[in-house]
Coordinates of C-alpha atoms and ligand atoms in Angstrom, one line a residue:
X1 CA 0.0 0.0 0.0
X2 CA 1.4 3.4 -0.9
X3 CA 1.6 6.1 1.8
X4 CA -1.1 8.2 0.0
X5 CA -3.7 5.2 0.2
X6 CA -2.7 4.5 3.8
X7 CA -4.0 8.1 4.5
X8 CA -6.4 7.9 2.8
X9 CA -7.7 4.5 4.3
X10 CA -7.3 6.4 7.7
X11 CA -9.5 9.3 6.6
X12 CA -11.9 6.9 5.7
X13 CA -12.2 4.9 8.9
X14 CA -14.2 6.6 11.0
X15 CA -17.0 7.0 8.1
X16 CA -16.2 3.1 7.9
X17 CA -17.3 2.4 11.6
X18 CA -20.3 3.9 11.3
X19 CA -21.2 1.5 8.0
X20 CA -23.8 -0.3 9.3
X21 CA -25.8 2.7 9.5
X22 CA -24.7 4.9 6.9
X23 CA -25.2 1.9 4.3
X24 CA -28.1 0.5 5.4
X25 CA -30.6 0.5 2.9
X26 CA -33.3 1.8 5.4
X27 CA -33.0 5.0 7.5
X28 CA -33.8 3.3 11.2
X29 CA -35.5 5.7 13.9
X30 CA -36.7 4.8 17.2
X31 CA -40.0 5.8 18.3
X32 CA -40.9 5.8 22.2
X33 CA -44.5 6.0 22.9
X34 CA -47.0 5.1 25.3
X35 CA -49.4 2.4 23.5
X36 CA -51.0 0.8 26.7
X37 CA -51.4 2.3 30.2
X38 CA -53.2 5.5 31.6
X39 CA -52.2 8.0 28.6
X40 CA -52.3 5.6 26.1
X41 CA -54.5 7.6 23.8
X42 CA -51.5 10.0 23.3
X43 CA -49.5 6.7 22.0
X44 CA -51.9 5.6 19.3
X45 CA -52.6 8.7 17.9
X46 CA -49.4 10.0 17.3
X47 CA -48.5 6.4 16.1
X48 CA -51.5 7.3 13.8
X49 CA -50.2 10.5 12.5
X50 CA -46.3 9.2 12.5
X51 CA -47.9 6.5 9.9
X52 CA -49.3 9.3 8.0
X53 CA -46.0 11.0 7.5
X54 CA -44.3 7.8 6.9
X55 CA -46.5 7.0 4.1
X56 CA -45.6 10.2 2.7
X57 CA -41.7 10.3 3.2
X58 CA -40.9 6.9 1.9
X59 CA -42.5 7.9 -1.3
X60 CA -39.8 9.6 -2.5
X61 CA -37.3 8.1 0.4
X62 CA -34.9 10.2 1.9
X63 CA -31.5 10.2 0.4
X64 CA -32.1 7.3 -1.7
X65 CA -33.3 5.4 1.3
X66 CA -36.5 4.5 3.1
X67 CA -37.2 5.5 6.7
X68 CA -38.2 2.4 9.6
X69 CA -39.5 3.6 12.3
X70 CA -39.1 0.5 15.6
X71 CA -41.7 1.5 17.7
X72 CA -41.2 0.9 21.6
X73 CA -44.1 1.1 23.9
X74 CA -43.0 3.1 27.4
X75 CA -46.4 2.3 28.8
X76 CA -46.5 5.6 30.2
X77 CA -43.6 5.1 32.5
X78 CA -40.5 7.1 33.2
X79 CA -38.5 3.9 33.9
X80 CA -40.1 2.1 31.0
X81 CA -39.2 4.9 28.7
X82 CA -35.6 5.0 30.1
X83 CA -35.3 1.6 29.1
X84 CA -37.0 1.9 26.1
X85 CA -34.3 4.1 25.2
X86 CA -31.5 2.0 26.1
X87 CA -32.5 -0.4 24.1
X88 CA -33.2 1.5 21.2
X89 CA -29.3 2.7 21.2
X90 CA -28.0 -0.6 22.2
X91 CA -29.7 -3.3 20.4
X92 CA -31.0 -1.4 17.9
X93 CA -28.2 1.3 16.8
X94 CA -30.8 3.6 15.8
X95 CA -30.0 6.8 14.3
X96 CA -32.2 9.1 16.1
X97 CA -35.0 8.9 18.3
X98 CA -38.7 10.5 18.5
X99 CA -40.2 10.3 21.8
X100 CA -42.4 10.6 24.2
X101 CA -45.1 12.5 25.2
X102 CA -45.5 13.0 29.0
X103 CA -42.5 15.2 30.1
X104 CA -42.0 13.0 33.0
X105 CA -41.4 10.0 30.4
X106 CA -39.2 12.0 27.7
X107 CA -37.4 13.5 31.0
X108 CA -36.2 9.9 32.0
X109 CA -34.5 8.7 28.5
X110 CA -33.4 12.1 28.0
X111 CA -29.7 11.7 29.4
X112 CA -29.7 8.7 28.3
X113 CA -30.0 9.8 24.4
X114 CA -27.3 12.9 25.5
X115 CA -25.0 10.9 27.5
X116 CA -25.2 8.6 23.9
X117 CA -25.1 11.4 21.6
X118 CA -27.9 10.3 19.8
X119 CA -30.8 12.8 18.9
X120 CA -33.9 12.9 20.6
X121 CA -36.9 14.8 19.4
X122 CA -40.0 15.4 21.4
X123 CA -42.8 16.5 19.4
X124 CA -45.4 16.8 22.4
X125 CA -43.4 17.1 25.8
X126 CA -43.4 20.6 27.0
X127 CA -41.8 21.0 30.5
X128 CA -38.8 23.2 30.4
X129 CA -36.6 20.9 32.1
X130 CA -36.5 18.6 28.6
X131 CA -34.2 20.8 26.1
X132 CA -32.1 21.8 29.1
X133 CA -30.3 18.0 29.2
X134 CA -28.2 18.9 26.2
X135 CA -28.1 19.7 22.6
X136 CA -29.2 16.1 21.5
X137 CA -32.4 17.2 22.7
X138 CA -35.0 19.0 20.5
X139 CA -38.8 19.7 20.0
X140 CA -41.2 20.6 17.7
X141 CA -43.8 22.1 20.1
X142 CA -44.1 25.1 22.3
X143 CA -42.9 25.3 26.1
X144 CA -45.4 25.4 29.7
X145 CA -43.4 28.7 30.1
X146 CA -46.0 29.9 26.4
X147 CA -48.7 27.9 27.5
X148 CA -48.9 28.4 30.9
X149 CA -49.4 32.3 30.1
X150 CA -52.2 31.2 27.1
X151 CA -54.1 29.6 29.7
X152 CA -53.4 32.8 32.7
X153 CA -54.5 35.7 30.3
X154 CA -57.4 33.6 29.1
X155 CA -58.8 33.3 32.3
X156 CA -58.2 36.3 33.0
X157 CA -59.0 38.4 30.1
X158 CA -61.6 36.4 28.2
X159 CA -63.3 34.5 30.9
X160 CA -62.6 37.5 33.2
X161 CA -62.3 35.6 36.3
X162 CA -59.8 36.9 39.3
X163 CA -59.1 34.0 42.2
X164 CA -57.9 30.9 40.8
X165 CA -57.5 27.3 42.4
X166 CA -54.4 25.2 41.0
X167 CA -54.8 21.3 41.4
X168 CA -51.8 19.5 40.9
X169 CA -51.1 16.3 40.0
X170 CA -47.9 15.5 41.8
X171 CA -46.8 12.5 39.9
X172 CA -46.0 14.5 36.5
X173 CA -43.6 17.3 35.7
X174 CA -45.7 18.3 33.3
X175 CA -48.1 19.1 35.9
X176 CA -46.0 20.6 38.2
X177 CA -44.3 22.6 36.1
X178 CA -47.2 23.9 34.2
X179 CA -48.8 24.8 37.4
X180 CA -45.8 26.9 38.6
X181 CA -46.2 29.1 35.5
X182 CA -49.5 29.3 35.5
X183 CA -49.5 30.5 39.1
X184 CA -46.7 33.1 38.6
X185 CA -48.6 34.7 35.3
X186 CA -51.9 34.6 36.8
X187 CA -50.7 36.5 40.1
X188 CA -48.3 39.1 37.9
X189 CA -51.7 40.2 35.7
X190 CA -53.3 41.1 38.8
X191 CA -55.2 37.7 39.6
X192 CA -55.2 35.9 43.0
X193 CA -53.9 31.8 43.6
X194 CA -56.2 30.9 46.4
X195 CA -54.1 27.9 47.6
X196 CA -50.9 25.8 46.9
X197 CA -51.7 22.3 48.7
X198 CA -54.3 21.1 46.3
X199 CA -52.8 17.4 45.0
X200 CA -53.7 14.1 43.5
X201 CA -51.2 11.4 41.9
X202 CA -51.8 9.5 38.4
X203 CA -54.5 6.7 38.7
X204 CA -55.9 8.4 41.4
X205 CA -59.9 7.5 41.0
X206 CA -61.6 9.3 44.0
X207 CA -61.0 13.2 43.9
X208 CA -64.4 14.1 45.8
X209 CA -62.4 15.1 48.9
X210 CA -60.2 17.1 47.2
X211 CA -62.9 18.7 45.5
X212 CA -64.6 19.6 48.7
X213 CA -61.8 21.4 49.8
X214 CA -61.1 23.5 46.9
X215 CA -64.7 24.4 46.3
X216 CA -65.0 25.7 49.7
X217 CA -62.6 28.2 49.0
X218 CA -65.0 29.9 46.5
X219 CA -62.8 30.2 43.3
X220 CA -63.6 31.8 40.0
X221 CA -61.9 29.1 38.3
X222 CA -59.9 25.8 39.2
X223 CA -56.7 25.1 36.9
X224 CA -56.4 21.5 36.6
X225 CA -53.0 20.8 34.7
X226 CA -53.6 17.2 34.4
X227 CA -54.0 14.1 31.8
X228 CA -57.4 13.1 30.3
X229 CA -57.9 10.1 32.7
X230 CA -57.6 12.0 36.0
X231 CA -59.5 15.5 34.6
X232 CA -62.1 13.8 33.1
X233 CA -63.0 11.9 36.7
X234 CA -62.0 14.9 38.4
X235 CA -64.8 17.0 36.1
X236 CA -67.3 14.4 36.5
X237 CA -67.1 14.2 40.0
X238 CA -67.5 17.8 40.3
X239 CA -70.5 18.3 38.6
X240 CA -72.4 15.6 39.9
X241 CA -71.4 17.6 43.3
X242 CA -72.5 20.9 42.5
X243 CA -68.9 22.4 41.7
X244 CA -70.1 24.5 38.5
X245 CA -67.4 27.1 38.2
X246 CA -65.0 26.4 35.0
X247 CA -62.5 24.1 35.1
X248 CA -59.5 24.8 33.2
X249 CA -56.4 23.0 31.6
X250 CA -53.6 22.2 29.6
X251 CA -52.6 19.9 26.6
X252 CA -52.9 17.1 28.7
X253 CA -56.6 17.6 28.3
X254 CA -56.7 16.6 24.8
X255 CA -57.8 13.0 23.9
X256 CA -61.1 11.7 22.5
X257 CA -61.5 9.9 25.7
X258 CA -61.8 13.0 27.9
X259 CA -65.4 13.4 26.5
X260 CA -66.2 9.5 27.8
X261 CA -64.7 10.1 31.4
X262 CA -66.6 13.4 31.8
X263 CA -70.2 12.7 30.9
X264 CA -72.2 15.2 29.2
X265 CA -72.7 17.0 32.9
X266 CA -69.1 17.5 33.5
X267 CA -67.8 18.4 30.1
X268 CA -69.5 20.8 29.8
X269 CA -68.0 25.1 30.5
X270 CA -64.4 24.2 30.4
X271 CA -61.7 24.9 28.3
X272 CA -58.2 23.9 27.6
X273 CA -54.9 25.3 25.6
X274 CA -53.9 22.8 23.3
X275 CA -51.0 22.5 19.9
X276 CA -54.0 22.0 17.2
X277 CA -57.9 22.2 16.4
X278 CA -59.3 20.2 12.9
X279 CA -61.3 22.6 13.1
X280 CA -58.7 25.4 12.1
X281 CA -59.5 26.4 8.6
X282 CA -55.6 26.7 7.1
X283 CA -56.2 24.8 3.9
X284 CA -53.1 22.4 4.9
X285 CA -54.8 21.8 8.7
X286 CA -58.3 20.7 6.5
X287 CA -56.1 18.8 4.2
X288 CA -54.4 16.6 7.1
X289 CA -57.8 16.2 8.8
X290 CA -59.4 14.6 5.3
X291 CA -56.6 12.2 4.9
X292 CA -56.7 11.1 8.6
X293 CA -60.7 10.8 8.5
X294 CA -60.1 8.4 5.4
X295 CA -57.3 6.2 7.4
X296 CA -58.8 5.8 10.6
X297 CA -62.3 7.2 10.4
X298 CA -61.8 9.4 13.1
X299 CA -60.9 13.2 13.6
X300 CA -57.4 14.0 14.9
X301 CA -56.5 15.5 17.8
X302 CA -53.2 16.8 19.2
X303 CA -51.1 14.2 19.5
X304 CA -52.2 12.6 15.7
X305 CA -51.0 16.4 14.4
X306 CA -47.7 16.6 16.4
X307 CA -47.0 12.9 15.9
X308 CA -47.3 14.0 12.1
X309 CA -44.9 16.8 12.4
X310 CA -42.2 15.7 14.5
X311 CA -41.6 13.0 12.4
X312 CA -41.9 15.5 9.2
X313 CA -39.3 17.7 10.3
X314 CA -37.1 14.4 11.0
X315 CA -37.3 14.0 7.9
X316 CA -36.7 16.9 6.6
X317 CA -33.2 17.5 8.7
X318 CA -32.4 14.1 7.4
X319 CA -32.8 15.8 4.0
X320 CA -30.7 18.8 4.8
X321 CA -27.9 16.9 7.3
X322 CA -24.3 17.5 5.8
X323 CA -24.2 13.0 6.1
X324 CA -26.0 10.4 7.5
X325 CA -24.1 10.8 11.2
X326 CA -25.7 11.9 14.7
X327 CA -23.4 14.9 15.0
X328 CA -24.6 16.3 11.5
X329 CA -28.2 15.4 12.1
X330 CA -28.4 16.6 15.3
X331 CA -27.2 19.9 14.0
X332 CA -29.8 19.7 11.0
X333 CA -32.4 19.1 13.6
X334 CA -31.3 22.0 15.6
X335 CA -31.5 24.7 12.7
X336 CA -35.4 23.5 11.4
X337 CA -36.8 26.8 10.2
X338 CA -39.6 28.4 8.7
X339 CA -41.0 24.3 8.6
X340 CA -44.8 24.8 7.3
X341 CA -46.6 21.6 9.4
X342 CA -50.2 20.9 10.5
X343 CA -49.3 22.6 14.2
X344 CA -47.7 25.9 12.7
X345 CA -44.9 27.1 11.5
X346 CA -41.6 25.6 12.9
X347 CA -38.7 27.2 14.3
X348 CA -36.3 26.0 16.4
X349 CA -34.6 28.7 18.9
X350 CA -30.9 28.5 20.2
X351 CA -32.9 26.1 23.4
X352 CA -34.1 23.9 20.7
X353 CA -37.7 24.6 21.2
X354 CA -40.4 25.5 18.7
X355 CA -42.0 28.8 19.0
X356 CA -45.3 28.2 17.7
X357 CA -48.9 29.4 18.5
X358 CA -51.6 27.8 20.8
X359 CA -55.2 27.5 20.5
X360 CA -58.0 27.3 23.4
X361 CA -60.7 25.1 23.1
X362 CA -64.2 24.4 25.1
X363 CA -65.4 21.5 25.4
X364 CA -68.9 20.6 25.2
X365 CA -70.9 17.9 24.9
X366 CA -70.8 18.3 21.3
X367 CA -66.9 18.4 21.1
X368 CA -64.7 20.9 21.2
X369 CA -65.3 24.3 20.5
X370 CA -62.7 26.0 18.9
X371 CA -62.5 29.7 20.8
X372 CA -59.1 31.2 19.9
X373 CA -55.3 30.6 18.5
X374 CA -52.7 33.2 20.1
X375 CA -49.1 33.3 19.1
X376 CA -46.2 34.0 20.6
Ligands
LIG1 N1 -47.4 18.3 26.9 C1 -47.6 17.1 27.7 C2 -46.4 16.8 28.6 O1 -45.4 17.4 28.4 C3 -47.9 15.9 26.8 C4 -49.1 16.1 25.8 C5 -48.9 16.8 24.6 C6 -50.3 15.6 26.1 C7 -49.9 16.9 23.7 C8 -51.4 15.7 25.1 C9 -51.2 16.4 24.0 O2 -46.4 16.0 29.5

């Protein structure tokens, strides 16, 4: 061997060890989602919408390849999901990962994705705490810190209310942390937090007690920064006991199933912030609804919408990566901009998280009521 190809071999190694990957003849993502358990509604739709996208990408391929997507089912557990991503990197030598929804969840793989250098993108987790593990982390969906202020100015200015009741469930970060902001905007526009020791924990069936206390107290409204399964028990629960003020929420609200747990009584004078309505007008929102009606026969929610995106911008930074490697990709991920999807525009900031508007919805026994989008 001459000295020239001896250098050149050696320039050529480290694209060498990363063969498997680079020449496989499918593009392999990991996918961490929770298809069974207490917020397993989230899983299946974004599964849904992820299939949508899929559909689309591998079309044309990306880079002359097809993406696979392994799916891993977290159950809607942080220790589940931390697994879920160990195995994903270990067994699997995915390329990049897309995952999960509750914050608590995506919170728990997170350093393990960092520590691995492999990129993780949320397309639904919102707590601040997610982007701040490292760079490998990214989302496609606003922050609490934007939604937590949605939900303060609409109680405040549009439903006009002034002493607020905060009900936390303590098992989520999500919760917690959404709560925290909420609090702090609510008191800064002039509003009143009535008390801080109002608690429940996930799978938590009986909230009546709880609901005595907090009703006692006389609020204007009662911020419940839950998931579906609690808040809709919690809401049923209240009406049947009289509690008629308007309950109020977060994302976590949003799941077919909320209507179910509720009953017609409860559901009814609430309202929620939340990444995506089908009933937004935008040509390309109606568009996405049509083609998800025709594949599952059912309208999409949240989760189908962001499921749908996160894995569209994926794609589209695997487009635009200098190569095929995690460094590059990660780096593509990171610099997403102007991305038209079904959720908004997409931009990711220097944190990594998408600025993007929110809209509030009522629900009824009808559905959801579509009452207004604000942007950042
Ligand atoms: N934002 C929630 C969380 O971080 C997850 C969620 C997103 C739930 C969208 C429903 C719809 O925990």
């Amino acid at each position: 061997m001459t000295y020239k190809n001896f250098l050149f071999l050696i320039f050529l190694l480290p694209q060498l060890s990363l063969g498997a990957k680079a020449n496989a003849k499918d593009i392999i993502l990991g996918a961490v989602f929770p298809m069974t358990g207490p917020i397993a509604t989230y899983g299946q739709e974004s599964v849904n919408g992820m299939k949508l996208a899929l559909k689309k990408i591998n079309l044309k391929g990306v880079r002359g390849k097809k993406i696979r997507l392994i799916i891993e089912d977290n159950k809607g557990e942080p220790v589940e999901s931390a697994n879920a991503v160990r195995k994903l990197i270990s067994v699997d030598d995915v390329l990049a990962i897309i995952g999960s929804v509750a914050s608590s969840n995506t919170l728990a793989g997170a350093p393990i994705a960092q520590s691995a250098k492999v990129p993780m993108l949320t397309p639904a987790s919102t707590n601040e705490q997610i982007t701040k593990t490292g760079k490998y982390l990214s989302r496609t969906c606003f922050t609490d810190a934007f939604q937590g202020e949605v939900m303060a100015k609409f109680a405040y200015n549009s439903l006009n209310k002034r002493t607020a009741a905060v009900i936390v469930d303590l098992s989520s970060d999500y919760s917690k942390g959404l709560a925290q902001i909420f609090r702090k905007k609510f008191k800064a526009m002039g509003g009143t937090i009535i008390d801080k020791n109002f608690a429940y924990n996930q799978k938590d069936t009986d909230f009546r007690t709880l609901l005595r206390k907090v009703s006692r107290k006389k609020p204007d409204v009662i911020f419940v920064p839950g998931y579906y399964q609690e808040v809709g028990l919690i809401l049923r629960q209240a009406r049947s006991m009289g509690i008629e003020m308007p309950f109020i929420g977060g994302d976590g609200w949003h799941s077919d199933s909320l209507q179910q747990l509720a009953g017609a009584k409860g559901i009814k004078n609430n309202f929620y912030s939340s990444h995506f309505s089908p009933d937004d007008t935008d040509p390309a929102v109606q568009d996405f609804v049509k083609e998800y009606v025709a594949a599952y026969g059912s309208k999409p929610g949240a989760m189908a919408a962001l499921g749908y995106d996160g894995l569209m911008v994926m794609a589209d930074a695997l487009k635009r990566s200098k190569s095929l490697n995690r460094e590059d990709l990660q780096k593509a991920i990171a610099s997403t901009k102007n991305f038209k999807g079904i959720t908004g525009v997409i931009t990711l900031d220097a944190q990594r998280n998408a600025r993007k508007s929110a809209v509030v919805l009522e629900t009824t026994p009808e559905g959801n009521v579509f009452r207004e989008k604000i942007s950042p």
